[in-house]
XYZ file of C-alpha atoms in Angstrom:
699
model
C -74.351 -78.451 119.077
C -70.634 -78.909 118.584
C -70.749 -82.272 120.399
C -73.591 -83.446 118.117
C -71.606 -82.514 115.024
C -68.576 -84.279 116.429
C -70.698 -87.364 117.145
C -72.165 -87.407 113.607
C -68.717 -86.875 112.116
C -67.383 -89.783 114.189
C -70.256 -92.054 113.080
C -69.623 -91.182 109.422
C -65.900 -91.662 109.880
C -66.481 -95.035 111.568
C -68.704 -96.203 108.693
C -66.164 -95.058 106.122
C -63.283 -96.707 107.985
C -65.116 -100.029 108.379
C -66.109 -100.005 104.699
C -62.570 -99.268 103.515
C -61.157 -101.900 105.870
C -63.603 -104.550 104.660
C -62.826 -103.783 101.019
C -59.039 -103.889 101.580
C -58.980 -107.162 103.520
C -61.063 -108.823 100.796
C -58.817 -107.776 97.920
C -57.608 -110.922 96.135
C -53.900 -109.965 96.179
C -54.092 -109.633 99.979
C -56.347 -112.636 100.563
C -53.429 -115.083 100.883
C -51.452 -112.579 102.933
C -54.130 -112.670 105.599
C -53.348 -116.293 106.397
C -49.940 -117.132 104.903
C -46.628 -115.494 104.178
C -46.356 -112.794 101.548
C -42.918 -112.245 100.049
C -41.062 -109.046 100.890
C -41.178 -108.137 97.215
C -45.005 -108.267 97.200
C -45.202 -106.376 100.500
C -43.052 -103.577 99.105
C -45.208 -103.437 95.978
C -48.509 -103.257 97.914
C -47.042 -100.741 100.342
C -45.919 -98.486 97.478
C -49.469 -98.526 96.033
C -50.905 -97.697 99.444
C -48.456 -94.811 99.955
C -49.460 -93.352 96.573
C -53.154 -93.631 97.500
C -52.449 -92.087 100.899
C -50.543 -89.139 99.417
C -53.198 -88.502 96.749
C -55.999 -88.752 99.310
C -54.224 -86.400 101.679
C -53.587 -83.919 98.913
C -57.196 -84.011 97.681
C -58.900 -83.904 101.077
C -56.308 -81.572 102.622
C -56.870 -81.603 106.356
C -60.601 -82.328 106.175
C -60.233 -86.011 106.976
C -56.917 -86.564 108.718
C -58.191 -89.963 109.857
C -57.615 -91.348 106.337
C -53.880 -91.202 107.014
C -54.289 -92.983 110.322
C -56.394 -95.709 108.706
C -53.718 -96.387 106.071
C -51.012 -96.710 108.754
C -53.308 -98.977 110.764
C -54.093 -101.291 107.845
C -50.527 -101.630 106.588
C -49.011 -102.212 110.016
C -51.654 -104.775 110.968
C -51.550 -106.708 107.671
C -47.846 -106.625 106.888
C -46.253 -106.213 110.327
C -42.996 -104.514 111.204
C -41.614 -102.236 109.732
C -44.384 -101.328 107.282
C -46.493 -99.403 109.788
C -43.464 -97.340 110.746
C -42.532 -96.775 107.074
C -45.973 -95.371 106.323
C -45.890 -93.396 109.571
C -42.661 -91.687 108.471
C -44.122 -90.871 105.024
C -47.313 -89.558 106.623
C -45.373 -87.501 109.172
C -43.411 -85.784 106.417
C -46.486 -85.136 104.336
C -48.666 -83.908 107.212
C -45.863 -81.585 108.283
C -45.691 -80.268 104.724
C -49.470 -79.635 104.701
C -49.352 -78.258 108.278
C -51.998 -80.737 109.436
C -49.814 -82.439 112.045
C -50.829 -82.588 115.707
C -47.344 -83.008 117.170
C -44.143 -81.334 115.978
C -42.793 -82.989 112.814
C -45.877 -85.228 112.636
C -44.725 -87.355 115.566
C -48.233 -88.772 116.070
C -47.934 -90.673 112.730
C -44.668 -92.242 113.837
C -46.247 -93.295 117.149
C -49.224 -94.834 115.349
C -46.847 -96.828 113.116
C -44.798 -98.070 116.070
C -47.858 -99.163 118.077
C -49.573 -100.996 115.216
C -46.291 -102.657 114.128
C -46.212 -104.256 117.565
C -49.745 -105.636 117.489
C -48.363 -109.092 118.131
C -46.005 -108.121 120.954
C -45.171 -111.060 123.195
C -46.649 -109.700 126.393
C -50.134 -109.553 124.898
C -50.120 -112.898 123.124
C -51.657 -114.873 125.984
C -54.565 -112.560 126.799
C -58.087 -112.610 125.350
C -58.034 -111.318 121.785
C -60.928 -108.901 122.483
C -59.079 -107.368 125.427
C -55.923 -107.261 123.340
C -57.704 -105.243 120.632
C -59.020 -102.869 123.269
C -55.555 -102.290 124.743
C -54.040 -101.668 121.325
C -56.931 -99.350 120.433
C -56.348 -97.403 123.651
C -52.635 -97.055 122.885
C -53.433 -95.862 119.374
C -55.979 -93.352 120.636
C -53.564 -92.011 123.277
C -51.130 -91.045 120.528
C -53.745 -88.526 119.279
C -54.503 -86.823 122.647
C -53.667 -83.299 121.379
C -56.869 -83.177 119.331
C -59.631 -80.729 120.267
C -62.196 -81.986 122.782
C -59.784 -84.472 124.266
C -62.183 -86.801 126.077
C -64.626 -87.169 123.184
C -61.848 -87.577 120.630
C -60.155 -90.203 122.795
C -63.458 -92.070 123.198
C -64.341 -91.920 119.499
C -60.820 -92.915 118.420
C -60.871 -95.948 120.714
C -64.171 -97.072 119.207
C -62.971 -96.442 115.646
C -59.644 -98.228 116.095
C -61.281 -101.117 117.980
C -63.867 -101.509 115.203
C -61.223 -101.535 112.440
C -59.074 -104.087 114.278
C -62.164 -106.213 114.911
C -63.041 -106.266 111.202
C -59.494 -107.352 110.341
C -59.386 -110.050 113.070
C -62.815 -111.455 112.204
C -61.905 -111.615 108.520
C -58.577 -113.289 109.331
C -60.240 -115.945 111.488
C -62.844 -116.575 108.788
C -60.204 -116.928 106.083
C -58.055 -119.140 108.281
C -61.052 -121.370 108.947
C -61.694 -121.645 105.177
C -58.027 -122.276 104.499
C -57.758 -124.953 107.182
C -60.829 -126.723 105.813
C -59.292 -126.635 102.346
C -56.060 -128.063 103.768
C -57.969 -130.817 105.581
C -59.786 -131.713 102.369
C -56.516 -131.654 100.459
C -54.903 -133.874 103.112
C -57.737 -136.368 102.763
C -57.278 -136.312 98.988
C -53.548 -136.863 99.454
C -54.179 -139.930 101.597
C -56.700 -141.359 99.131
C -54.352 -140.637 96.253
C -51.564 -142.519 98.029
C -53.758 -145.530 98.682
C -54.998 -145.744 95.095
C -51.956 -144.438 93.230
C -49.666 -147.484 93.025
C -51.237 -148.661 89.782
C -50.884 -145.190 88.240
C -47.221 -144.997 89.253
C -46.381 -148.388 87.809
C -48.286 -147.556 84.624
C -46.358 -144.310 84.085
C -42.988 -145.876 84.874
C -43.510 -149.036 82.833
C -42.748 -147.253 79.553
C -39.692 -145.383 80.897
C -36.406 -147.145 80.228
C -33.653 -144.535 80.483
C -32.503 -143.085 83.776
C -33.260 -139.550 82.604
C -36.863 -140.420 81.736
C -37.278 -142.325 84.989
C -35.975 -139.435 87.085
C -38.288 -136.966 85.340
C -41.315 -139.238 85.747
C -40.651 -139.770 89.467
C -40.495 -136.004 90.053
C -43.613 -135.429 87.945
C -45.601 -138.051 89.889
C -44.291 -136.721 93.215
C -45.312 -133.134 92.426
C -48.737 -134.365 91.365
C -49.242 -136.384 94.551
C -48.125 -133.540 96.819
C -49.906 -130.767 94.961
C -46.690 -128.764 94.476
C -44.965 -127.371 91.414
C -41.264 -127.748 92.235
C -39.323 -130.967 92.767
C -35.949 -132.461 91.941
C -33.691 -135.472 92.233
C -30.038 -135.524 93.332
C -27.687 -138.391 92.447
C -23.982 -139.113 92.080
C -22.164 -136.339 90.232
C -20.381 -137.489 87.087
C -17.779 -134.735 87.468
C -17.030 -134.884 91.195
C -17.123 -138.156 93.121
C -17.607 -136.408 96.459
C -20.833 -134.664 95.440
C -24.428 -135.242 94.428
C -25.850 -132.974 91.755
C -29.199 -132.328 90.059
C -30.309 -135.067 87.664
C -33.861 -133.851 87.162
C -35.678 -130.647 88.064
C -39.297 -129.612 87.534
C -41.395 -126.511 88.027
C -38.941 -123.587 87.741
C -38.834 -120.877 85.108
C -36.047 -121.222 82.542
C -33.616 -118.739 84.110
C -33.949 -120.110 87.631
C -33.974 -123.675 86.294
C -30.566 -123.223 84.661
C -29.164 -121.571 87.781
C -30.281 -124.440 90.023
C -29.170 -127.105 87.575
C -25.669 -125.635 87.571
C -25.245 -124.627 91.207
C -27.032 -127.205 93.368
C -24.396 -129.618 94.627
C -24.557 -131.530 97.892
C -21.433 -133.019 99.417
C -21.676 -136.716 100.206
C -21.379 -137.601 103.865
C -23.215 -138.801 106.949
C -25.731 -135.945 106.777
C -27.631 -134.279 103.954
C -29.341 -130.890 104.419
C -28.360 -131.284 108.072
C -30.211 -134.591 108.586
C -29.270 -138.247 108.825
C -31.258 -139.879 106.045
C -32.221 -143.510 106.579
C -33.788 -145.850 104.053
C -37.545 -145.330 103.757
C -37.457 -142.181 105.889
C -39.232 -138.974 104.811
C -37.987 -135.676 106.274
C -39.895 -132.379 106.420
C -38.087 -129.053 106.891
C -40.696 -126.508 107.955
C -38.514 -123.403 107.603
C -35.469 -123.450 105.334
C -34.582 -119.937 106.430
C -34.590 -120.794 110.140
C -32.888 -124.123 109.461
C -30.081 -122.082 107.860
C -28.107 -124.937 106.278
C -25.562 -124.399 103.501
C -27.121 -127.134 101.332
C -30.434 -125.215 101.236
C -29.044 -121.676 100.852
C -29.836 -121.549 97.128
C -33.409 -122.689 97.763
C -33.887 -119.863 100.274
C -32.543 -117.372 97.723
C -35.143 -118.681 95.273
C -37.943 -117.847 97.728
C -38.647 -121.374 99.001
C -39.435 -121.793 102.691
C -40.323 -125.471 103.228
C -38.986 -128.761 101.909
C -39.870 -132.453 101.876
C -37.126 -134.951 101.053
C -36.375 -138.646 101.145
C -33.284 -140.748 100.379
C -33.297 -143.353 97.624
C -31.534 -146.643 98.308
C -30.917 -149.199 95.554
C -29.862 -152.650 96.803
C -29.238 -151.125 100.259
C -26.820 -148.608 98.724
C -27.461 -144.864 98.890
C -28.340 -143.752 95.343
C -29.758 -140.249 95.665
C -32.292 -137.858 97.193
C -35.747 -136.925 95.924
C -37.013 -133.552 97.180
C -39.928 -131.123 96.816
C -40.145 -127.396 97.611
C -42.831 -124.871 98.488
C -42.723 -121.130 99.133
C -44.970 -121.336 102.190
C -43.451 -122.147 105.590
C -44.682 -125.351 107.280
C -46.526 -126.346 104.102
C -45.753 -130.071 104.289
C -47.332 -132.295 106.956
C -47.938 -135.951 107.826
C -50.561 -136.294 105.100
C -47.950 -135.332 102.509
C -45.650 -137.995 103.944
C -48.400 -140.570 103.414
C -49.041 -139.284 99.897
C -45.401 -139.475 98.784
C -44.613 -142.772 100.500
C -45.630 -144.881 97.486
C -43.395 -142.849 95.163
C -40.463 -143.208 97.569
C -40.985 -146.959 97.825
C -41.239 -147.407 94.033
C -38.239 -145.178 93.177
C -35.504 -147.793 93.836
C -37.238 -150.392 91.643
C -37.742 -147.907 88.803
C -34.150 -146.657 88.941
C -32.741 -150.170 89.155
C -34.775 -151.171 86.088
C -33.542 -148.135 84.118
C -29.920 -148.750 85.084
C -30.206 -152.389 84.053
C -31.796 -151.438 80.725
C -29.093 -148.880 79.889
C -26.390 -151.364 80.775
C -27.937 -154.037 78.558
C -28.366 -151.546 75.719
C -24.674 -150.608 75.856
C -23.570 -154.223 75.917
C -25.756 -155.305 72.976
C -24.337 -152.595 70.682
C -21.131 -154.517 70.182
C -22.346 -158.116 70.263
C -21.834 -158.853 66.555
C -18.142 -157.941 66.538
C -17.550 -159.218 70.051
C -18.282 -162.771 68.803
C -15.216 -162.646 66.550
C -12.856 -161.906 69.398
C -14.595 -163.525 72.369
C -12.475 -166.691 72.124
C -9.291 -164.641 72.342
C -9.128 -161.313 74.135
C -12.303 -162.016 76.138
C -11.237 -165.488 77.209
C -9.819 -164.015 80.426
C -10.362 -161.054 82.710
C -6.751 -160.967 83.810
C -5.458 -157.590 82.577
C -1.937 -158.830 81.780
C -3.308 -161.738 79.758
C -5.762 -159.452 77.935
C -2.892 -157.130 76.993
C -0.804 -159.971 75.557
C -3.781 -161.502 73.729
C -4.674 -158.081 72.297
C -1.284 -157.795 70.593
C -1.666 -161.317 69.193
C -5.135 -160.442 67.848
C -3.832 -157.255 66.224
C -0.973 -159.061 64.537
C -3.092 -161.979 63.348
C -6.197 -160.059 62.316
C -4.445 -157.196 60.564
C -1.843 -159.365 58.850
C 1.044 -156.983 59.634
C 4.730 -157.383 60.549
C 4.603 -155.829 64.003
C 2.064 -154.636 66.544
C 2.039 -152.813 69.857
C -0.367 -151.656 72.540
C -0.034 -148.309 74.295
C -2.083 -147.539 77.409
C -2.566 -144.206 79.141
C -0.965 -144.075 82.573
C -3.665 -142.768 84.922
C -1.168 -140.924 87.105
C 0.704 -138.814 84.536
C -1.781 -139.236 81.626
C 1.040 -140.305 79.286
C 1.110 -143.192 76.846
C 3.256 -146.172 77.747
C 4.035 -149.237 75.642
C 2.725 -152.198 77.637
C 3.149 -154.981 75.054
C 4.529 -155.498 71.543
C 5.306 -158.266 69.079
C 7.377 -158.397 65.900
C 9.350 -155.224 66.738
C 12.972 -155.702 65.595
C 15.566 -155.565 68.349
C 18.228 -153.213 67.030
C 19.502 -149.645 67.353
C 16.340 -148.243 65.747
C 13.900 -149.912 68.145
C 13.763 -146.943 70.510
C 13.234 -144.533 67.608
C 10.380 -146.697 66.252
C 8.622 -146.845 69.637
C 8.964 -143.070 70.128
C 7.469 -142.482 66.664
C 4.523 -144.761 67.435
C 3.991 -143.033 70.787
C 3.987 -139.523 69.249
C 1.648 -140.636 66.466
C -0.777 -142.219 68.926
C -0.704 -139.134 71.170
C -1.505 -136.813 68.242
C -4.364 -139.021 67.085
C -5.806 -139.116 70.605
C -5.611 -135.339 70.844
C -7.364 -134.940 67.469
C -9.787 -137.806 68.049
C -8.877 -139.422 64.698
C -7.401 -142.692 63.345
C -4.546 -143.606 60.991
C -4.933 -146.495 58.533
C -2.692 -146.103 55.490
C -0.565 -147.959 52.938
C 1.481 -144.850 52.199
C 3.773 -143.872 55.045
C 5.228 -140.431 54.297
C 8.760 -140.174 52.947
C 9.771 -137.959 55.835
C 9.022 -140.759 58.277
C 10.667 -143.410 56.080
C 13.858 -141.379 55.881
C 14.187 -141.354 59.684
C 15.114 -145.060 59.572
C 18.144 -146.675 58.051
C 17.229 -150.352 58.223
C 13.413 -150.301 58.448
C 11.321 -149.862 55.309
C 7.899 -148.769 56.651
C 5.111 -149.059 54.082
C 1.747 -149.572 55.814
C 0.774 -148.243 59.235
C -2.196 -148.462 61.576
C -2.840 -146.419 64.725
C -6.285 -146.380 66.335
C -7.073 -144.784 69.729
C -8.876 -147.022 72.184
C -11.888 -145.287 73.642
C -14.983 -146.398 75.544
C -17.777 -143.840 76.068
C -15.387 -140.894 75.700
C -12.971 -142.528 78.136
C -9.568 -142.707 76.417
C -7.629 -145.869 77.302
C -4.691 -145.812 74.888
C -4.016 -146.869 71.284
C -3.217 -149.930 69.175
C -0.409 -149.575 66.620
C 0.744 -151.808 63.784
C 3.092 -151.566 60.797
C 3.974 -153.520 57.673
C 7.545 -153.533 56.385
C 8.804 -153.761 52.790
C 5.407 -154.110 51.018
C 1.943 -152.568 51.406
C -0.813 -154.240 53.356
C -3.419 -152.935 50.843
C -6.112 -151.853 53.270
C -9.632 -151.627 51.833
C -12.564 -149.537 53.089
C -14.098 -152.679 54.555
C -10.797 -153.348 56.365
C -10.830 -149.855 57.832
C -14.382 -150.289 59.099
C -13.540 -153.689 60.551
C -10.342 -152.462 62.235
C -12.187 -149.534 63.815
C -14.868 -151.884 65.137
C -12.204 -154.319 66.311
C -10.475 -151.487 68.167
C -13.765 -150.723 69.923
C -14.057 -154.329 71.059
C -10.448 -154.370 72.203
C -11.124 -151.208 74.186
C -14.137 -152.843 75.832
C -12.115 -155.964 76.642
C -9.338 -153.853 78.188
C -11.833 -151.763 80.124
C -13.568 -154.901 81.441
C -10.242 -156.401 82.482
C -9.227 -153.098 84.065
C -12.505 -152.913 85.976
C -12.089 -156.506 87.067
C -8.603 -155.691 88.320
C -10.004 -152.697 90.163
C -12.652 -154.933 91.730
C -9.942 -157.354 92.784
C -8.033 -154.451 94.259
C -11.156 -153.346 96.115
C -11.459 -156.837 97.562
C -7.814 -157.036 98.592
C -6.790 -153.438 99.166
C -7.666 -150.818 101.729
C -9.698 -147.986 100.192
C -7.830 -145.142 101.921
C -4.177 -146.217 101.811
C -4.338 -148.589 98.800
C -2.284 -151.091 100.787
C -3.353 -154.705 101.154
C -6.209 -155.098 103.635
C -6.424 -157.250 106.737
C -8.040 -160.190 104.959
C -5.350 -160.321 102.272
C -2.652 -159.978 104.947
C -3.916 -163.052 106.792
C -3.981 -165.130 103.591
C -0.518 -163.918 102.546
C 1.003 -164.600 105.949
C -0.426 -168.096 105.923
C 1.179 -168.731 102.532
C 4.552 -167.234 103.549
C 4.670 -169.382 106.719
C 4.031 -172.448 104.560
C 6.858 -171.425 102.189
C 9.226 -170.818 105.111
C 8.448 -174.269 106.523
C 8.913 -176.002 103.194
C 12.097 -174.205 102.144
C 13.430 -173.709 105.689
C 14.054 -170.020 105.006
C 13.848 -166.986 107.275
C 10.601 -165.050 107.705
C 9.925 -161.944 109.804
C 6.867 -159.876 110.629
C 6.547 -156.252 111.717
C 3.482 -154.707 113.359
C 3.505 -150.933 113.764
C 1.228 -148.321 115.223
C 1.136 -144.506 114.935
C 1.871 -143.014 118.332
C -0.879 -140.948 120.014
C -3.004 -141.106 116.870
C -6.314 -140.686 118.700
C -5.163 -137.406 120.246
C -3.825 -136.385 116.833
C -7.250 -136.972 115.252
C -9.018 -135.137 118.081
C -6.698 -132.143 117.629
C -6.531 -131.823 113.851
C -9.556 -133.777 112.623
C -10.046 -136.996 110.694
C -9.204 -135.462 107.307
C -5.724 -134.604 108.538
C -5.522 -138.038 110.153
C -6.377 -139.670 106.825
C -3.617 -137.635 105.159
C -1.139 -138.990 107.748
C -2.284 -142.572 107.125
C -1.863 -142.161 103.366
C 1.558 -140.517 103.733
C 2.789 -143.287 106.016
C 1.419 -145.951 103.668
C 3.245 -144.343 100.737
C 6.526 -144.299 102.686
C 6.200 -147.945 103.730
C 5.414 -148.997 100.162
C 8.409 -147.107 98.783
C 10.774 -148.630 101.342
C 9.507 -152.197 100.972
C 11.131 -154.735 98.657
C 9.169 -156.334 95.811
C 8.790 -159.538 97.799
C 7.614 -157.758 100.972
C 3.893 -157.473 101.679
C 2.711 -154.204 103.234
C -0.809 -154.117 104.677
C -3.080 -151.915 106.724
C -3.880 -154.160 109.665
C -6.619 -151.916 111.014
C -7.141 -148.304 112.099
C -3.712 -146.714 112.507
C -1.956 -150.110 112.663
C 0.142 -151.452 109.763
C 1.916 -154.750 109.135
C 4.791 -155.839 106.888
C 5.556 -159.447 106.005
C 9.268 -159.810 105.209
C 10.205 -163.142 103.550
C 13.852 -164.230 103.692
C 14.584 -161.787 106.537
C 16.215 -162.779 109.838
C 15.834 -161.198 113.285
C 18.871 -158.895 113.056
C 17.791 -157.567 109.666
C 14.176 -156.942 110.640
C 15.356 -154.991 113.700
C 17.603 -152.828 111.518
C 14.762 -152.263 109.044
C 12.425 -151.223 111.858
C 14.922 -148.711 113.259
C 15.438 -147.259 109.773
C 11.659 -146.888 109.376
C 11.521 -145.129 112.763
C 14.055 -142.581 111.475
C 12.265 -142.095 108.161
C 8.852 -141.582 109.782
C 10.312 -139.252 112.394
C 11.643 -137.016 109.621
C 8.519 -137.283 107.473
C 6.536 -134.037 107.164
C 2.804 -134.198 106.470
C 1.483 -131.002 104.867
C -2.205 -130.128 105.032
C -3.352 -126.610 104.149
C -1.019 -124.459 106.266
C -0.053 -127.271 108.641
C 3.310 -129.050 108.669
C 2.922 -132.026 110.967
C 5.118 -134.860 112.180
C 4.344 -138.242 113.707
C 6.226 -141.202 115.079
C 5.543 -144.922 115.058
C 6.178 -147.794 117.443
C 7.204 -151.089 115.831
C 7.025 -154.627 117.105
C 9.101 -157.180 115.177
C 9.029 -160.982 115.345
C 10.771 -163.698 113.359
C 9.302 -167.049 112.472
C 10.402 -169.862 114.720
C 9.774 -173.460 113.774
C 6.508 -174.756 115.174
C 4.835 -171.368 115.589
C 1.311 -170.981 114.278
C 0.156 -167.958 112.321
C -1.717 -166.602 115.342
C 1.295 -167.068 117.573
C 3.585 -165.190 115.159
C 1.146 -162.267 115.069
C 0.855 -162.313 118.879
C 4.630 -162.241 119.127
C 4.875 -159.139 116.951
C 1.996 -157.532 118.870
C 3.746 -158.208 122.172
C 6.872 -156.519 120.880
C 4.758 -153.574 119.704
C 3.263 -153.126 123.191
C 6.767 -153.331 124.617
C 7.873 -150.501 122.304
C 4.897 -148.455 123.502
C 5.763 -149.077 127.174
C 9.381 -148.075 126.622
C 8.451 -144.628 125.405
C 7.249 -145.169 121.810
C 9.065 -144.110 118.595
C 11.235 -147.245 118.593
C 11.427 -150.844 117.448
C 11.366 -153.841 119.780
C 12.133 -157.445 118.797
C 10.269 -160.319 120.451
C 12.190 -162.536 122.817
C 10.212 -165.765 122.770
C 11.428 -166.915 126.190
C 9.679 -163.898 127.699
C 6.243 -164.709 126.307
C 5.064 -167.995 127.681
C 1.548 -167.572 126.291
C 2.801 -168.556 122.854
C 2.828 -172.170 123.961
């Protein structure tokens, strides 16, 4: 009779367990967790609810249905994985011990149940049949409860109960995965169709966007729509730090997180981004940001994102930025998403180029009316020195004053310096007048204001003995918040009688002068880029060849001396391998600075290539060039290059050659090179002078 009761009780318990299991696995909050990742925050929340239910159920049912506790441990461990089964096992062990319903001392059976179910997916069982796997796990679970009465029957019933519960969970998981996969397949098909038909929609949306900001936002909006995601962004050149890209547009985050990302996301420019080499037209998928573990994606991981799709943007073959999209689910993006986003990636450069062109045209047209008045003067040349001189002439002529001057901000020390003036009297008070103008201009720049007056204060007048200042003008030169300097002017003996219209005109004129100076400055910088090496700022190889050709011609015509030095940093490859290229670059810049400081105004110092430098020395004979080379050897030998905590020294080998009548440019360079190799063979850190009789290949 007892066995029949036990059998009926087991059947009822089995029905209850299967019903509870079916209800739990079909709860909407857990539906996604059956087939995708649930965040730790959600797992903790669900687990807390389950613990409360478990404790209440245990308290209400007392020891009548101890299996309820086991079912809760089983469900949590199977659905959430390690360590949630163990956590609930510990709670249950404590509570069962408190109620004195435990089988083992301290409720050890609950801990064992939690450990076994946490390891449902242990590696050794992954390759066996899933039905057999469930049976093995069910057996292990049942064995943990062997101290129950009627051991054999309890073991048999527990195996059936546990196997049934695990079967319900597995069947439901496979069904949900099948549904989810079908939904993904349908979504992938939609993505492909959307890509094939979406070009018109993209062009339509972008056609009305003219500013870069609007264009960036539209590209992200279209991309999110095509991919079926909420979060996307675009990285481009940082305006504050040249070495970094920062966020230009971001979509899909709440306000707090949005501000955090906007401020913190910065990616250093280099050969790799997010750990990948990004080539034009390439689309990269990162399936697991957490496993990828790259510093550029650390903030995304903190925000709960697990997968990423990104692509570089190239405008006119130049790297312009990165467009990216995020999702919280691991391995969310696939090849269908790459197809879907391809059109957006291909259209991005054209849209950005159009917006950049529009903004540039808009800025230029703002000053066209006033620019016409000065275009025949200050804009007649892009040579910076000529623009400076013409600017002073324009100030004097347009303002109708006695004297005028132009101050420009030195980019190195950020101090004003008088670069040109006209009408300034040459006497003992000249220096005092220039210092006054400089202080006035500096104060106006600091306060972002202008000075146009016919009433110079008495205090200022009394500073001068021979100059009777009446009217004064000082207007800072600024272009888009970029301060360039200031124009100054003064009228002696009688007032200039400035009107309101004059003040408006002079302010507008100053704006045009600023633009002219900025254009000339940019042109000079472009010239420098064409003729100077980007790292050392010395003349580049191309300029060196042209200059040497010209100096040889001058030496022939005037029959004057001409020498050439070629030098090379000793063991520089090993130095780079030991300390890294950043330290190597610091050495190259330090050596370039030393060579420039030691060179005469007529000498031409160039970076010939790599760690090799060249100096053209007009009007220098063989004995002098040898002495100069030995002095440079001493100076470089004593030069200390500091980088972080390093204090490093290098040496150079120098080959010197002097121009000999009849030599070609190539032969002169070969002669210096031969001497350089000779210095290397003799032990380095020295200067060798070419002996032409020893190098027959010159002829």
